[in-house]
């Protein structure tokens, strides 16, 4: 027989919902490192949420939610990338292209400084993009290490390499 | 003097060093112009990427938060014996639907005559089958059905507006909530979207998914 929580539910799923709501801002930030536009990032987060909500049995309440959600996000992106390779298109519902959504433009993408740095970061490998974007969001090395489930030292070496590559891109941009 | 490594300089630029380490770096940099130049580079990139903080500062789009909150509000638990036949499942589905419609908290279902006492706890939403397979089989049926519904039926006001529709072969579609999305289709149009649940024989629990209306008013199941 299942143990019963104070709510009378065998499984405290309200907790999962609460944790997921809390995780949404950082999940959106991380998702942006995987895809070209902010609208794509939100699409990916929505898919990850549906996956998590449809399979709450896969969630281990003893572990932090965010690293697990990030793994799901990465796998979804990889599946889409594979589908893209097969079909020659982005794995979205229909006419998804890399044309920026004008409605998103009016929100986050109206931030020109963010947009211009984001354009440069797109040119770097995913391993470097993810540490750059998380660090850019204001996270400490230790927090990034926890989310990506890698040692703090690895975060620092990736981030340092990424920053050197980024500096070169910024310089190239300014010269041309 | 030994060259200060990049990671230490970066950590200094990012204020991730303790007081003692900071002093060591400052001392070493006094006679190291090359080191100071590298430090400057880390400051430049640190400032450049700090614009991503805007993503954490802006509110999460409503439809994402609604999706999670709505599911949470409707979440409940059912306990039932492990069932083999679809007849038993249908009884469960019926009780589930009634339970949800009445807005009851948690409920139990015991089926007689299965010859098994083993009970399991299954959360609504926890499917034993890959949701995508189930949804794919019903995709065209659901999309056709949604397109036939009057627009009032798919504009729900929050989680209380649940509408249930029977599908072929004892499946039930429940409209949970609706929202306007500006991200589902990249043609610059806002689209009407619904969060819906599919209950079907063979499924222990409903599958949650999102469907959105395209510019030509037809519907598309967008999540799998």
Coordinates of C-alpha atoms in Angstrom, one line a residue:
Chain A
X1 CA 0.0 0.0 0.0
X2 CA 1.2 3.4 -0.8
X3 CA 2.1 5.8 1.9
X4 CA -0.3 8.7 2.0
X5 CA 0.8 12.3 2.2
X6 CA -1.2 14.9 4.2
X7 CA -3.1 15.7 1.0
X8 CA -4.3 12.1 0.8
X9 CA -2.5 11.5 -2.5
X10 CA -0.2 8.5 -2.8
X11 CA 2.1 10.7 -4.7
X12 CA 2.7 14.3 -4.0
X13 CA 2.3 15.5 -7.5
X14 CA 1.3 19.0 -6.6
X15 CA 4.9 19.3 -5.6
X16 CA 6.0 18.4 -9.1
X17 CA 3.8 21.1 -10.6
X18 CA 5.1 23.7 -8.1
X19 CA 8.7 22.8 -8.7
X20 CA 8.1 22.9 -12.5
X21 CA 6.6 26.4 -12.3
X22 CA 9.6 27.5 -10.2
X23 CA 12.0 25.9 -12.7
X24 CA 10.4 27.6 -15.8
X25 CA 12.5 30.8 -15.9
X26 CA 15.8 28.9 -15.8
X27 CA 14.5 26.2 -18.1
X28 CA 13.6 28.9 -20.7
X29 CA 17.1 30.4 -20.3
X30 CA 18.7 27.1 -20.8
X31 CA 16.5 26.2 -23.8
X32 CA 17.7 29.4 -25.5
X33 CA 21.2 27.9 -25.7
X34 CA 19.9 25.0 -27.7
X35 CA 17.8 26.8 -30.4
X36 CA 18.1 29.9 -32.6
X37 CA 15.1 32.0 -31.4
X38 CA 13.3 32.7 -28.2
X39 CA 10.0 31.4 -29.7
X40 CA 11.7 28.1 -30.4
X41 CA 13.0 28.0 -26.9
X42 CA 9.5 28.4 -25.5
X43 CA 8.2 25.7 -27.9
X44 CA 10.9 23.3 -26.6
X45 CA 10.1 24.2 -23.0
X46 CA 6.4 23.5 -23.6
X47 CA 7.2 20.1 -25.1
X48 CA 9.4 19.3 -22.1
X49 CA 6.6 20.3 -19.7
X50 CA 4.1 18.0 -21.5
X51 CA 6.6 15.2 -21.4
X52 CA 7.2 15.7 -17.6
X53 CA 3.5 16.1 -16.8
X54 CA 2.5 13.0 -18.9
X55 CA 5.0 10.9 -17.1
X56 CA 5.2 12.1 -13.5
X57 CA 6.1 8.5 -12.6
X58 CA 9.5 9.0 -14.1
X59 CA 10.3 11.9 -11.7
X60 CA 12.4 11.1 -8.7
X61 CA 11.2 13.5 -6.0
X62 CA 14.4 13.0 -4.1
X63 CA 16.4 14.6 -6.9
X64 CA 16.4 18.2 -8.0
X65 CA 14.0 18.8 -10.9
X66 CA 15.9 21.2 -13.0
X67 CA 18.9 19.0 -14.1
X68 CA 16.4 16.2 -15.0
X69 CA 14.2 18.7 -16.9
X70 CA 17.3 20.0 -18.7
X71 CA 18.2 16.4 -19.8
X72 CA 14.7 16.0 -21.2
X73 CA 15.0 19.3 -23.0
X74 CA 18.3 18.2 -24.5
X75 CA 16.9 14.8 -25.7
X76 CA 13.9 16.5 -27.2
X77 CA 16.2 18.9 -29.1
X78 CA 18.3 15.9 -30.3
X79 CA 15.2 14.1 -31.5
X80 CA 14.1 17.1 -33.4
X81 CA 17.5 17.5 -34.8
X82 CA 17.4 13.9 -36.0
X83 CA 14.0 14.4 -37.6
X84 CA 15.3 17.6 -39.2
X85 CA 18.2 15.6 -40.7
X86 CA 15.8 13.1 -42.2
X87 CA 13.1 15.5 -43.4
X88 CA 15.3 18.5 -44.1
X89 CA 13.1 20.6 -41.8
X90 CA 12.8 21.8 -38.2
X91 CA 10.8 19.2 -36.3
X92 CA 7.9 21.5 -35.5
X93 CA 4.2 21.3 -36.3
X94 CA 4.2 22.9 -39.8
X95 CA 5.8 25.9 -41.4
X96 CA 8.4 26.3 -38.7
X97 CA 11.4 28.1 -40.1
X98 CA 14.1 30.2 -38.7
X99 CA 12.1 33.4 -39.5
X100 CA 11.9 35.3 -36.3
X101 CA 8.4 35.6 -34.9
X102 CA 7.4 39.3 -35.0
X103 CA 5.4 38.9 -31.7
X104 CA 8.5 37.7 -29.9
X105 CA 10.4 40.5 -31.4
X106 CA 8.3 42.9 -29.5
X107 CA 9.3 41.2 -26.2
X108 CA 12.7 39.8 -25.5
X109 CA 14.0 40.2 -29.0
X110 CA 13.5 43.9 -28.9
X111 CA 16.5 43.8 -26.5
X112 CA 19.0 44.7 -29.2
X113 CA 22.1 44.2 -27.0
X114 CA 20.9 40.7 -26.2
X115 CA 20.0 40.0 -29.8
X116 CA 23.4 40.9 -31.1
X117 CA 25.4 38.9 -28.5
X118 CA 23.0 36.0 -29.1
X119 CA 23.7 36.1 -32.8
X120 CA 27.4 35.7 -32.1
X121 CA 26.9 32.9 -29.6
X122 CA 25.0 30.9 -32.2
X123 CA 28.3 30.4 -34.0
X124 CA 29.8 28.5 -31.0
X125 CA 29.4 24.8 -30.2
X126 CA 26.5 23.8 -28.0
X127 CA 28.9 22.8 -25.1
X128 CA 30.1 26.4 -25.0
X129 CA 26.7 28.0 -25.7
X130 CA 25.1 26.3 -22.7
X131 CA 27.7 27.6 -20.1
X132 CA 27.8 31.0 -21.7
X133 CA 24.0 31.5 -21.6
X134 CA 23.6 30.2 -18.0
X135 CA 26.5 32.3 -16.8
X136 CA 25.0 35.3 -18.7
X137 CA 21.8 34.7 -16.8
X138 CA 23.8 35.4 -13.6
X139 CA 24.3 31.9 -12.4
X140 CA 27.4 31.0 -10.3
X141 CA 29.8 28.4 -11.6
X142 CA 28.6 26.0 -8.9
X143 CA 25.0 26.4 -9.9
X144 CA 25.8 25.8 -13.6
X145 CA 27.7 22.7 -12.5
X146 CA 24.7 21.4 -10.7
X147 CA 22.3 22.0 -13.5
X148 CA 24.5 20.4 -16.2
X149 CA 25.7 17.7 -13.8
X150 CA 29.3 18.3 -14.6
X151 CA 32.2 19.3 -12.2
X152 CA 32.7 22.9 -11.4
X153 CA 36.2 22.7 -12.9
X154 CA 34.7 21.6 -16.2
X155 CA 32.3 24.5 -16.2
X156 CA 35.3 26.8 -15.7
X157 CA 37.4 25.4 -18.5
X158 CA 34.5 25.3 -20.9
X159 CA 33.4 28.8 -20.0
X160 CA 37.0 30.2 -20.3
X161 CA 37.4 28.6 -23.7
X162 CA 33.9 29.9 -24.8
X163 CA 34.7 33.4 -23.6
X164 CA 38.0 33.4 -25.6
X165 CA 36.1 32.3 -28.7
X166 CA 33.4 34.9 -28.1
X167 CA 36.0 37.7 -27.6
X168 CA 37.4 36.8 -31.0
X169 CA 34.0 36.9 -32.6
X170 CA 33.3 40.3 -31.0
X171 CA 36.7 41.6 -32.3
X172 CA 36.1 40.3 -35.8
X173 CA 32.7 42.0 -35.8
X174 CA 34.2 45.3 -34.7
X175 CA 36.9 45.2 -37.4
X176 CA 34.5 44.4 -40.3
Chain B
X1 CA 56.7 35.2 -12.4
X2 CA 54.4 32.4 -13.3
X3 CA 51.7 33.2 -15.8
X4 CA 48.2 33.4 -14.2
X5 CA 45.9 30.9 -15.9
X6 CA 42.8 31.9 -17.8
X7 CA 40.4 30.2 -15.4
X8 CA 41.7 32.1 -12.4
X9 CA 41.5 35.4 -14.3
X10 CA 38.0 34.6 -15.4
X11 CA 37.0 33.7 -11.8
X12 CA 38.5 37.1 -10.7
X13 CA 36.5 38.9 -13.4
X14 CA 33.3 37.1 -12.3
X15 CA 33.8 37.7 -8.6
X16 CA 34.0 34.0 -7.9
X17 CA 37.3 34.2 -5.9
X18 CA 37.6 34.5 -2.1
X19 CA 39.5 37.4 -0.6
X20 CA 42.8 35.7 -0.3
X21 CA 42.7 34.4 -3.9
X22 CA 41.8 37.9 -5.1
X23 CA 44.8 39.5 -3.4
X24 CA 47.1 36.9 -5.0
X25 CA 45.7 37.7 -8.4
X26 CA 46.0 41.5 -7.9
X27 CA 49.6 41.1 -6.7
X28 CA 50.6 38.9 -9.6
X29 CA 48.9 41.3 -12.1
X30 CA 50.9 44.3 -11.0
X31 CA 53.9 43.4 -13.1
X32 CA 52.0 41.4 -15.8
X33 CA 50.5 43.6 -18.6
X34 CA 49.6 40.5 -20.7
X35 CA 47.6 39.1 -17.7
X36 CA 45.8 42.4 -17.3
X37 CA 44.9 42.4 -21.0
X38 CA 43.4 38.9 -20.6
X39 CA 41.5 40.0 -17.5
X40 CA 40.1 42.9 -19.5
X41 CA 38.9 40.5 -22.2
X42 CA 37.1 38.4 -19.6
X43 CA 35.4 41.5 -18.3
X44 CA 34.3 42.4 -21.8
X45 CA 32.7 39.0 -22.5
X46 CA 31.2 38.9 -19.0
X47 CA 29.4 42.2 -19.7
X48 CA 28.4 41.0 -23.2
X49 CA 26.7 37.8 -22.0
X50 CA 25.1 39.5 -19.0
X51 CA 22.3 40.6 -21.3
X52 CA 20.9 37.1 -20.9
X53 CA 19.7 38.1 -17.4
X54 CA 16.8 39.7 -19.2
X55 CA 15.4 36.3 -19.9
X56 CA 15.2 35.5 -16.2
X57 CA 13.8 38.9 -15.5
X58 CA 10.9 38.8 -17.9
X59 CA 7.7 37.0 -16.9
X60 CA 7.2 33.4 -18.1
X61 CA 4.6 33.4 -20.9
X62 CA 1.2 32.7 -19.6
X63 CA 0.6 29.6 -21.7
X64 CA 3.6 27.8 -20.2
X65 CA 2.6 28.6 -16.7
X66 CA -1.1 27.8 -17.3
X67 CA -0.1 24.4 -18.8
X68 CA 1.7 23.4 -15.7
X69 CA -0.8 25.0 -13.2
X70 CA -3.8 23.5 -14.9
X71 CA -2.4 20.1 -14.9
X72 CA -1.6 20.5 -11.2
X73 CA -5.1 21.6 -10.3
X74 CA -6.7 18.7 -12.1
X75 CA -4.2 16.2 -10.8
X76 CA -5.6 13.4 -8.6
X77 CA -4.9 9.9 -7.8
X78 CA -6.7 6.7 -8.5
X79 CA -6.0 3.3 -7.1
X80 CA -7.2 0.2 -8.9
X81 CA -6.4 -3.4 -9.3
X82 CA -4.1 -4.3 -12.2
X83 CA -6.5 -4.9 -15.1
X84 CA -6.2 -7.0 -18.1
X85 CA -9.5 -6.6 -20.0
X86 CA -10.8 -3.5 -21.7
X87 CA -14.1 -4.1 -20.0
X88 CA -12.5 -3.3 -16.7
X89 CA -10.7 -0.4 -18.2
X90 CA -14.0 1.1 -19.4
X91 CA -15.4 1.0 -16.0
X92 CA -12.3 2.8 -14.8
X93 CA -12.5 5.4 -17.5
X94 CA -16.2 6.0 -16.7
X95 CA -15.4 6.5 -13.0
X96 CA -12.4 8.7 -13.9
X97 CA -14.5 10.9 -16.1
X98 CA -17.3 11.2 -13.4
X99 CA -14.7 11.9 -10.7
X100 CA -13.1 14.6 -12.7
X101 CA -16.4 16.1 -13.8
X102 CA -17.5 16.3 -10.1
X103 CA -14.2 17.9 -9.2
X104 CA -13.7 15.3 -6.5
X105 CA -10.4 15.1 -4.7
X106 CA -8.9 11.6 -4.7
X107 CA -10.9 8.5 -5.3
X108 CA -10.5 4.8 -5.3
X109 CA -11.7 2.2 -7.7
X110 CA -11.8 -1.5 -6.9
X111 CA -12.8 -3.9 -9.6
X112 CA -14.3 -7.2 -8.6
X113 CA -13.5 -10.5 -10.1
X114 CA -10.1 -10.0 -11.4
X115 CA -8.7 -12.6 -9.1
X116 CA -5.8 -10.4 -8.2
X117 CA -5.5 -8.4 -5.0
X118 CA -2.5 -6.6 -6.2
X119 CA -3.3 -3.0 -6.3
X120 CA -1.3 -0.3 -7.8
X121 CA -1.4 3.4 -7.6
X122 CA -1.5 5.2 -10.9
X123 CA -1.4 8.9 -11.2
X124 CA -3.7 10.5 -13.8
X125 CA -1.3 11.4 -16.5
X126 CA 1.1 8.6 -15.8
X127 CA 0.7 6.4 -18.9
X128 CA 2.3 3.0 -19.3
X129 CA 2.3 3.4 -23.0
X130 CA 4.2 5.9 -25.1
X131 CA 1.8 8.8 -25.3
X132 CA 3.0 9.7 -28.8
X133 CA 1.9 6.3 -30.2
X134 CA -1.6 6.7 -28.7
X135 CA -1.9 10.2 -29.9
X136 CA -0.6 9.5 -33.3
X137 CA -3.3 6.9 -33.9
X138 CA -6.0 9.4 -32.9
X139 CA -4.4 12.5 -34.4
X140 CA -6.5 12.9 -37.6
X141 CA -9.7 12.0 -35.7
X142 CA -9.0 14.6 -33.0
X143 CA -8.0 17.3 -35.5
X144 CA -11.1 16.7 -37.6
X145 CA -13.3 16.8 -34.5
X146 CA -11.8 20.0 -33.2
X147 CA -12.3 21.7 -36.5
X148 CA -16.0 20.8 -36.4
X149 CA -16.5 22.3 -33.0
X150 CA -18.0 25.8 -32.7
X151 CA -15.4 28.4 -31.6
X152 CA -17.2 28.9 -28.2
X153 CA -16.6 25.3 -27.4
X154 CA -12.8 25.6 -27.6
X155 CA -12.6 29.0 -25.9
X156 CA -12.6 27.8 -22.3
X157 CA -12.3 30.1 -19.3
X158 CA -9.7 28.5 -17.1
X159 CA -9.6 25.0 -15.8
X160 CA -13.3 24.8 -14.8
X161 CA -14.6 24.8 -18.4
X162 CA -13.9 21.1 -19.1
X163 CA -15.8 19.8 -22.1
X164 CA -15.9 16.1 -22.8
X165 CA -16.4 14.6 -26.2
X166 CA -16.8 11.0 -27.1
X167 CA -14.5 9.6 -29.7
X168 CA -14.7 6.3 -31.6
X169 CA -14.1 3.0 -29.7
X170 CA -14.8 4.3 -26.2
X171 CA -12.2 7.0 -26.1
X172 CA -12.9 10.3 -24.5
X173 CA -11.4 13.7 -25.3
X174 CA -11.5 16.2 -22.5
X175 CA -10.8 19.9 -23.2
X176 CA -8.9 21.1 -20.1
X177 CA -8.1 24.7 -20.9
X178 CA -7.4 27.1 -23.8
X179 CA -4.8 29.7 -24.4
X180 CA -3.7 32.0 -27.2
X181 CA -0.2 31.2 -28.4
X182 CA 2.2 33.4 -30.3
X183 CA 4.8 30.7 -30.7
X184 CA 3.2 27.7 -32.1
X185 CA 3.2 28.7 -35.7
X186 CA 5.9 31.0 -37.1
X187 CA 3.8 32.9 -39.5
X188 CA 3.4 35.9 -37.1
X189 CA -0.2 34.9 -36.3
X190 CA -1.6 34.3 -32.9
X191 CA -3.2 30.9 -32.7
X192 CA -6.0 29.5 -30.5
X193 CA -4.7 26.5 -28.6
X194 CA -6.2 24.0 -26.2
X195 CA -4.7 21.7 -23.6
X196 CA -6.6 18.5 -23.9
X197 CA -6.6 15.0 -22.5
X198 CA -7.2 11.8 -24.3
X199 CA -8.5 8.8 -22.4
X200 CA -8.6 5.5 -24.2
X201 CA -8.9 1.8 -23.5
X202 CA -5.5 0.3 -23.0
X203 CA -4.3 3.5 -21.4
X204 CA -4.0 3.5 -17.6
X205 CA -4.4 7.2 -17.6
X206 CA -5.1 10.1 -20.0
X207 CA -2.5 11.6 -22.2
X208 CA -2.1 15.3 -22.0
X209 CA -1.4 17.3 -25.2
X210 CA -1.7 20.7 -26.9
X211 CA -3.6 21.3 -30.1
X212 CA -3.5 24.6 -32.0
X213 CA -5.7 26.2 -34.7
X214 CA -3.9 27.2 -37.9
X215 CA -4.7 30.3 -39.9
X216 CA -7.1 28.3 -42.1
X217 CA -9.0 27.4 -39.0
X218 CA -8.1 23.7 -39.1
X219 CA -6.5 22.2 -36.0
X220 CA -3.2 20.6 -35.4
X221 CA -2.1 18.4 -32.6
X222 CA 1.3 20.0 -31.9
X223 CA 2.7 17.9 -29.1
X224 CA 3.6 14.3 -29.0

